[in-house]
Structures are given as structure tokens and as C-alpha cells.
mmCIF file of C-alpha atoms in Angstrom:
data_model
loop_
_atom_site.group_PDB
_atom_site.id
_atom_site.type_symbol
_atom_site.label_atom_id
_atom_site.label_comp_id
_atom_site.label_asym_id
_atom_site.label_seq_id
_atom_site.Cartn_x
_atom_site.Cartn_y
_atom_site.Cartn_z
ATOM 1 C CA MET R 1 -189.436 62.138 8.378
ATOM 2 C CA LYS R 2 -188.472 63.181 11.878
ATOM 3 C CA ALA R 3 -186.550 59.764 12.224
ATOM 4 C CA LEU R 4 -184.583 60.497 8.888
ATOM 5 C CA LEU R 5 -183.694 63.912 10.002
ATOM 6 C CA LEU R 6 -182.320 62.528 13.317
ATOM 7 C CA VAL R 7 -180.045 60.055 11.452
ATOM 8 C CA VAL R 8 -178.812 62.722 9.155
ATOM 9 C CA PHE R 9 -177.976 65.069 11.975
ATOM 10 C CA LEU R 10 -176.129 62.266 13.903
ATOM 11 C CA LEU R 11 -174.118 61.580 10.824
ATOM 12 C CA LEU R 12 -173.102 65.298 10.151
ATOM 13 C CA PRO R 13 -169.602 66.131 10.987
ATOM 14 C CA CYS R 14 -168.972 67.598 14.570
ATOM 15 C CA ARG R 15 -166.796 70.517 13.377
ATOM 16 C CA GLY R 16 -169.069 72.965 15.035
ATOM 17 C CA TRP R 17 -169.001 71.188 18.328
ATOM 18 C CA THR R 18 -166.765 72.509 21.121
ATOM 19 C CA LEU R 19 -165.169 71.120 24.105
ATOM 20 C CA PRO R 20 -166.938 71.778 27.532
ATOM 21 C CA PRO R 21 -165.053 74.626 29.333
ATOM 22 C CA VAL R 22 -163.179 74.536 32.533
ATOM 23 C CA ARG R 23 -162.179 77.769 34.404
ATOM 24 C CA VAL R 24 -158.706 77.749 35.707
ATOM 25 C CA ALA R 25 -157.148 80.439 37.878
ATOM 26 C CA PHE R 26 -153.682 81.983 36.936
ATOM 27 C CA SER R 27 -151.724 84.795 38.638
ATOM 28 C CA LEU R 28 -151.545 88.194 37.144
ATOM 29 C CA ASP R 29 -148.986 89.071 34.498
ATOM 30 C CA LYS R 30 -145.760 87.014 35.080
ATOM 31 C CA PRO R 31 -143.963 86.866 31.844
ATOM 32 C CA PRO R 32 -142.878 84.369 30.288
ATOM 33 C CA TYR R 33 -145.030 82.022 32.448
ATOM 34 C CA VAL R 34 -148.437 84.069 32.389
ATOM 35 C CA ILE R 35 -149.172 86.861 29.812
ATOM 36 C CA HIS R 36 -152.656 88.415 30.645
ATOM 37 C CA GLU R 37 -153.003 90.440 27.567
ATOM 38 C CA THR R 38 -152.750 87.421 25.124
ATOM 39 C CA ALA R 39 -154.083 84.885 27.471
ATOM 40 C CA SER R 40 -150.740 83.042 26.748
ATOM 41 C CA GLY R 41 -147.543 82.226 28.406
ATOM 42 C CA LEU R 42 -145.432 79.006 29.154
ATOM 43 C CA GLU R 43 -147.691 77.970 32.095
ATOM 44 C CA VAL R 44 -150.981 78.693 30.243
ATOM 45 C CA GLU R 45 -150.099 76.854 27.092
ATOM 46 C CA LEU R 46 -148.726 73.969 29.086
ATOM 47 C CA LEU R 47 -151.956 73.508 31.000
ATOM 48 C CA ARG R 48 -154.159 74.221 28.048
ATOM 49 C CA ARG R 49 -152.653 71.171 26.237
ATOM 50 C CA VAL R 50 -153.218 68.992 29.323
ATOM 51 C CA PHE R 51 -156.932 70.061 29.712
ATOM 52 C CA ARG R 52 -157.380 69.611 26.128
ATOM 53 C CA ASP R 53 -156.427 66.056 26.368
ATOM 54 C CA MET R 54 -158.610 65.594 29.097
ATOM 55 C CA GLY R 55 -161.503 66.815 26.797
ATOM 56 C CA TYR R 56 -161.761 70.401 28.154
ATOM 57 C CA GLU R 57 -161.309 73.859 26.744
ATOM 58 C CA MET R 58 -159.350 75.596 29.470
ATOM 59 C CA ILE R 59 -160.497 79.304 30.305
ATOM 60 C CA PRO R 60 -157.744 81.105 32.082
ATOM 61 C CA VAL R 61 -158.863 83.434 34.755
ATOM 62 C CA PHE R 62 -156.070 85.940 35.739
ATOM 63 C CA GLN R 63 -156.381 87.421 39.345
ATOM 64 C CA PRO R 64 -154.194 87.816 42.409
ATOM 65 C CA PRO R 65 -153.427 84.543 44.179
ATOM 66 C CA ALA R 66 -155.394 85.400 47.338
ATOM 67 C CA ARG R 67 -158.504 85.979 45.233
ATOM 68 C CA SER R 68 -157.876 82.670 43.148
ATOM 69 C CA VAL R 69 -157.819 80.839 46.527
ATOM 70 C CA ARG R 70 -161.221 82.249 47.513
ATOM 71 C CA SER R 71 -162.591 81.485 43.868
ATOM 72 C CA LEU R 72 -161.574 78.016 44.147
ATOM 73 C CA GLU R 73 -163.184 77.672 47.620
ATOM 74 C CA LEU R 74 -166.323 79.185 46.236
ATOM 75 C CA GLY R 75 -166.354 76.989 42.998
ATOM 76 C CA HIS R 76 -165.934 80.049 40.741
ATOM 77 C CA VAL R 77 -163.014 78.101 39.172
ATOM 78 C CA ALA R 78 -162.316 74.485 38.957
ATOM 79 C CA ALA R 79 -158.766 74.742 39.645
ATOM 80 C CA MET R 80 -155.767 76.901 40.406
ATOM 81 C CA ALA R 81 -152.227 76.928 38.884
ATOM 82 C CA THR R 82 -148.908 77.244 40.493
ATOM 83 C CA ILE R 83 -149.535 75.627 43.818
ATOM 84 C CA ASN R 84 -147.027 73.601 45.961
ATOM 85 C CA ASN R 85 -148.780 73.298 49.267
ATOM 86 C CA MET R 86 -152.614 73.629 49.785
ATOM 87 C CA PRO R 87 -153.930 70.655 51.876
ATOM 88 C CA LYS R 88 -157.601 71.679 51.613
ATOM 89 C CA PHE R 89 -157.659 71.080 48.105
ATOM 90 C CA HIS R 90 -156.410 68.047 45.732
ATOM 91 C CA LEU R 91 -153.016 68.664 44.287
ATOM 92 C CA SER R 92 -151.789 67.225 41.060
ATOM 93 C CA ASP R 93 -148.557 65.866 40.043
ATOM 94 C CA SER R 94 -145.827 68.525 39.447
ATOM 95 C CA TYR R 95 -145.935 70.130 35.927
ATOM 96 C CA ILE R 96 -143.332 72.823 36.305
ATOM 97 C CA THR R 97 -140.300 73.779 38.186
ATOM 98 C CA PHE R 98 -139.221 77.452 39.317
ATOM 99 C CA GLN R 99 -136.037 78.639 40.688
ATOM 100 C CA ASN R 100 -136.394 81.573 42.863
ATOM 101 C CA PHE R 101 -133.424 83.908 43.848
ATOM 102 C CA ALA R 102 -132.880 86.796 46.192
ATOM 103 C CA TRP R 103 -131.923 89.890 43.979
ATOM 104 C CA THR R 104 -129.781 92.966 45.100
ATOM 105 C CA LEU R 105 -127.949 95.907 43.429
ATOM 106 C CA LYS R 106 -124.388 95.022 42.951
ATOM 107 C CA SER R 107 -123.465 98.691 43.960
ATOM 108 C CA LYS R 108 -124.701 97.982 47.599
ATOM 109 C CA SER R 109 -122.559 94.931 48.124
ATOM 110 C CA ILE R 110 -125.154 93.031 50.077
ATOM 111 C CA ARG R 111 -124.086 89.738 51.452
ATOM 112 C CA LEU R 112 -126.811 87.023 51.769
ATOM 113 C CA ASN R 113 -125.212 83.785 52.909
ATOM 114 C CA GLU R 114 -128.497 82.072 54.262
ATOM 115 C CA LEU R 115 -132.119 82.847 54.665
ATOM 116 C CA GLY R 116 -131.619 84.365 58.138
ATOM 117 C CA ASP R 117 -129.703 87.367 56.561
ATOM 118 C CA LEU R 118 -133.066 88.602 55.123
ATOM 119 C CA GLY R 119 -134.202 89.613 58.631
ATOM 120 C CA LYS R 120 -131.705 92.566 58.477
ATOM 121 C CA LYS R 121 -132.936 94.003 55.241
ATOM 122 C CA SER R 122 -136.003 95.471 53.426
ATOM 123 C CA VAL R 123 -137.504 92.729 51.244
ATOM 124 C CA ILE R 124 -140.242 92.631 48.593
ATOM 125 C CA ALA R 125 -141.505 89.185 47.291
ATOM 126 C CA PHE R 126 -144.237 87.886 45.144
ATOM 127 C CA GLN R 127 -147.680 87.542 46.650
ATOM 128 C CA ASN R 128 -148.053 84.743 49.197
ATOM 129 C CA ALA R 129 -144.229 84.052 49.122
ATOM 130 C CA ARG R 130 -144.284 83.722 52.919
ATOM 131 C CA TYR R 131 -146.666 80.549 52.330
ATOM 132 C CA PHE R 132 -144.958 79.219 49.288
ATOM 133 C CA LEU R 133 -141.265 79.556 50.271
ATOM 134 C CA GLY R 134 -141.464 77.584 53.491
ATOM 135 C CA PRO R 135 -141.242 78.152 57.320
ATOM 136 C CA GLU R 136 -137.602 79.008 57.272
ATOM 137 C CA PHE R 137 -138.241 81.873 54.796
ATOM 138 C CA SER R 138 -141.267 82.905 56.848
ATOM 139 C CA ALA R 139 -139.236 82.954 60.053
ATOM 140 C CA ALA R 140 -136.455 85.036 58.493
ATOM 141 C CA ILE R 141 -138.706 87.672 57.032
ATOM 142 C CA SER R 142 -140.768 87.972 60.272
ATOM 143 C CA LYS R 143 -137.691 89.643 61.731
ATOM 144 C CA SER R 144 -137.593 92.405 58.817
ATOM 145 C CA SER R 145 -139.053 95.491 59.824
ATOM 146 C CA ASP R 146 -139.828 96.228 56.192
ATOM 147 C CA TYR R 147 -141.232 93.273 54.364
ATOM 148 C CA GLN R 148 -143.828 93.485 51.485
ATOM 149 C CA GLU R 149 -145.529 91.122 48.978
ATOM 150 C CA TYR R 150 -146.701 92.510 45.445
ATOM 151 C CA ALA R 151 -148.783 90.538 43.119
ATOM 152 C CA GLU R 152 -147.308 92.404 40.172
ATOM 153 C CA GLN R 153 -143.717 91.400 39.902
ATOM 154 C CA ARG R 154 -142.720 94.058 37.518
ATOM 155 C CA ARG R 155 -143.299 96.641 40.305
ATOM 156 C CA GLN R 156 -140.983 94.784 42.652
ATOM 157 C CA ILE R 157 -138.104 94.812 40.242
ATOM 158 C CA LYS R 158 -138.884 98.546 39.515
ATOM 159 C CA MET R 159 -138.477 99.142 43.197
ATOM 160 C CA LEU R 160 -135.103 97.518 43.260
ATOM 161 C CA MET R 161 -133.765 99.267 40.268
ATOM 162 C CA MET R 162 -134.851 102.583 41.931
ATOM 163 C CA ASP R 163 -133.089 101.461 45.080
ATOM 164 C CA ARG R 164 -136.190 101.724 47.288
ATOM 165 C CA VAL R 165 -135.723 98.011 48.561
ATOM 166 C CA ASP R 166 -132.735 96.015 49.575
ATOM 167 C CA VAL R 167 -133.755 92.778 48.404
ATOM 168 C CA ILE R 168 -136.404 91.205 46.056
ATOM 169 C CA ILE R 169 -137.452 87.565 45.669
ATOM 170 C CA CYS R 170 -138.178 86.657 42.100
ATOM 171 C CA GLU R 171 -137.804 83.560 39.757
ATOM 172 C CA GLU R 172 -134.979 84.038 37.449
ATOM 173 C CA ARG R 173 -136.592 83.965 33.957
ATOM 174 C CA THR R 174 -139.328 86.297 35.297
ATOM 175 C CA PHE R 175 -136.643 88.699 36.559
ATOM 176 C CA ARG R 176 -134.704 88.899 33.315
ATOM 177 C CA ILE R 177 -137.508 89.326 31.068
ATOM 178 C CA ASN R 178 -138.967 92.309 33.271
ATOM 179 C CA GLN R 179 -135.585 93.718 33.705
ATOM 180 C CA GLU R 180 -135.258 93.905 29.802
ATOM 181 C CA LYS R 181 -138.607 95.482 29.416
ATOM 182 C CA LEU R 182 -137.830 98.183 32.218
ATOM 183 C CA ARG R 183 -134.394 98.847 30.288
ATOM 184 C CA LYS R 184 -136.357 99.344 26.959
ATOM 185 C CA VAL R 185 -138.822 101.746 28.732
ATOM 186 C CA SER R 186 -136.229 103.814 30.432
ATOM 187 C CA GLY R 187 -133.912 104.074 27.322
ATOM 188 C CA HIS R 188 -130.945 103.740 29.665
ATOM 189 C CA PRO R 189 -128.881 101.003 31.064
ATOM 190 C CA LEU R 190 -130.104 99.713 34.352
ATOM 191 C CA PRO R 191 -128.144 99.090 37.561
ATOM 192 C CA GLU R 192 -126.084 95.936 37.775
ATOM 193 C CA VAL R 193 -127.524 93.349 40.127
ATOM 194 C CA GLU R 194 -126.427 90.149 41.921
ATOM 195 C CA LYS R 195 -128.549 86.990 42.648
ATOM 196 C CA HIS R 196 -128.206 85.022 45.623
ATOM 197 C CA ALA R 197 -129.157 81.260 45.718
ATOM 198 C CA LEU R 198 -130.914 80.948 48.943
ATOM 199 C CA PHE R 199 -133.728 78.609 47.738
ATOM 200 C CA ASP R 200 -134.074 75.184 46.588
ATOM 201 C CA LYS R 201 -136.062 74.626 43.263
ATOM 202 C CA SER R 202 -139.686 74.652 43.678
ATOM 203 C CA GLN R 203 -141.963 71.842 42.113
ATOM 204 C CA TYR R 204 -145.476 73.231 41.362
ATOM 205 C CA SER R 205 -148.822 71.561 40.900
ATOM 206 C CA VAL R 206 -152.543 72.404 40.050
ATOM 207 C CA ALA R 207 -154.952 72.523 42.944
ATOM 208 C CA PHE R 208 -158.384 71.066 42.119
ATOM 209 C CA ARG R 209 -161.694 71.108 43.974
ATOM 210 C CA ASP R 210 -162.546 67.840 42.591
ATOM 211 C CA LYS R 211 -160.441 64.645 43.181
ATOM 212 C CA ILE R 212 -161.600 62.813 39.995
ATOM 213 C CA MET R 213 -160.622 65.592 37.785
ATOM 214 C CA ARG R 214 -157.279 65.812 39.477
ATOM 215 C CA ASP R 215 -156.696 62.109 38.898
ATOM 216 C CA LEU R 216 -157.757 62.618 35.129
ATOM 217 C CA PHE R 217 -155.390 65.682 34.905
ATOM 218 C CA ASN R 218 -152.506 63.494 36.180
ATOM 219 C CA LYS R 219 -153.258 60.904 33.592
ATOM 220 C CA SER R 220 -153.351 63.437 30.723
ATOM 221 C CA LEU R 221 -150.066 65.179 32.139
ATOM 222 C CA LYS R 222 -148.345 62.080 31.828
ATOM 223 C CA LYS R 223 -149.418 61.416 28.362
ATOM 224 C CA VAL R 224 -148.865 64.712 26.971
ATOM 225 C CA ARG R 225 -145.364 64.766 28.612
ATOM 226 C CA GLN R 226 -144.714 61.289 26.908
ATOM 227 C CA LYS R 227 -145.682 62.733 23.527
ATOM 228 C CA GLY R 228 -143.297 65.433 23.986
ATOM 229 C CA ASP R 229 -145.756 68.315 23.790
ATOM 230 C CA LEU R 230 -144.422 69.889 27.048
ATOM 231 C CA LYS R 231 -141.008 69.916 25.786
ATOM 232 C CA VAL R 232 -142.188 71.842 22.647
ATOM 233 C CA VAL R 233 -143.744 74.568 24.777
ATOM 234 C CA LEU R 234 -140.689 74.849 27.042
ATOM 235 C CA ASN R 235 -138.366 75.104 23.904
ATOM 236 C CA ARG R 236 -140.579 77.873 22.583
ATOM 237 C CA TYR R 237 -140.159 79.964 25.635
ATOM 238 C CA ALA R 238 -136.566 79.146 26.204
ATOM 239 C CA ASP R 239 -134.015 82.009 26.682
#
């Protein structure tokens, strides 16, 4: 009887079975790329599809980048999204491209022709920007007497609109979405802005603790990209 029950059990459909979970660290709210409230966003959905192809159910963990690095070091998460330089871990192939700009109020007529010009201004950037945007940027803002980094990018945009900072560094799609949200909340037109193209496009990867998992991710990323799944997600969040 026990043998018969075992056979029946093995033949039952596995609808109730779930994929093993894998915890992946993401930044705090960064619409449209990361939306904490709904555990969604362009980046979250892109990576969810890749991990599902690998045979995992991705569990997003939302926290500031500095804490995510520590979580990865301690093994509290298996991977961390949106990385372009982290030698101590195993980086995947690039899965997304960002274009950062320097933003100023048009009324202030600020000229930014090169990164060195940032040293003369008060600047707010996203957390760990000094690390992600390279040595030339780091050298430039080291000369600024007022440089800050915020994990919450909506806050830096609000600071610009209130004229409490000369320059902010922000990815364009993130800036436009948060700018519109602030406009709706205020109920009034916001000050006009100018964007300054001081940065090259940035390719971002996923950092893994485990090299084997990184290699599996690269294979699934290629497969999902060839199937057109990534393009579907990108189109969903297109402007």
C-alpha cells in the first residue's frame, strides 16, 4: 500500500510546487526602475524573468546600496542589482543601460562644460555615485565644499526645485517621473530645468557571491533576451 501511495504521489501534477527562492538586493524607490511599494519596476521585472528562467523565484530586498553591499558580504542576499564595478564579487553580463545627467535650474544659467566644473558648485547625487561614476567625477566633486549623496532620489530632485542645491546628478527617466510626481503634489508648475551631458552611458550588471550562479544567470539572460522578453518589459515602461 505504501508503495502504491508513493507512485500516486509521484504522478500527481506539481501545481502546488514552487520554485526555490533567491534573495536579490535592490535600491530603495527609483521609479520606474525600482518601485518598492508594489515590488515591481523595470529592473525588478527584468531580473525576475531571468531568475525564473534559471529556476528560481526572485525575492527582491529593498534597501540603501551601502547596506546591500554589506548584506551581500554576509550572505543575507545572493545577489545585488545595478552594479558596474565591484571586484570582490562576480559580476554578470550587462542587463541594463542608464544615462545620467547633471541637472540645474534654468533660471540660474549655470554652465557645465566638463566634470571639473562641478567642483565649483553644490552637488547632490545618488548614493555611491562617487564610486559608480568613476575617478574623474570623484576628483571633480572632491573640490566641492558642498557635496552630498541621497539614497532617495526624489529628495534630491525636490532640493533642486526648491533651489537648495546648484546641481543634482540623476538618470533621466528617473528624473522625469519624479519631477511629474512633485508637480502633481504641489499643484503648480515647477521651475524649468536644464540637463548637462557630462556622463557616458553606464552599463549595469548583477553582483553575485557565487560564480556558478553568475554563470547560470548569464546563460538565462542571453536566452531571455533572444526570446524578446526583455524588450517586452522595456516597452511596458517606455515613456
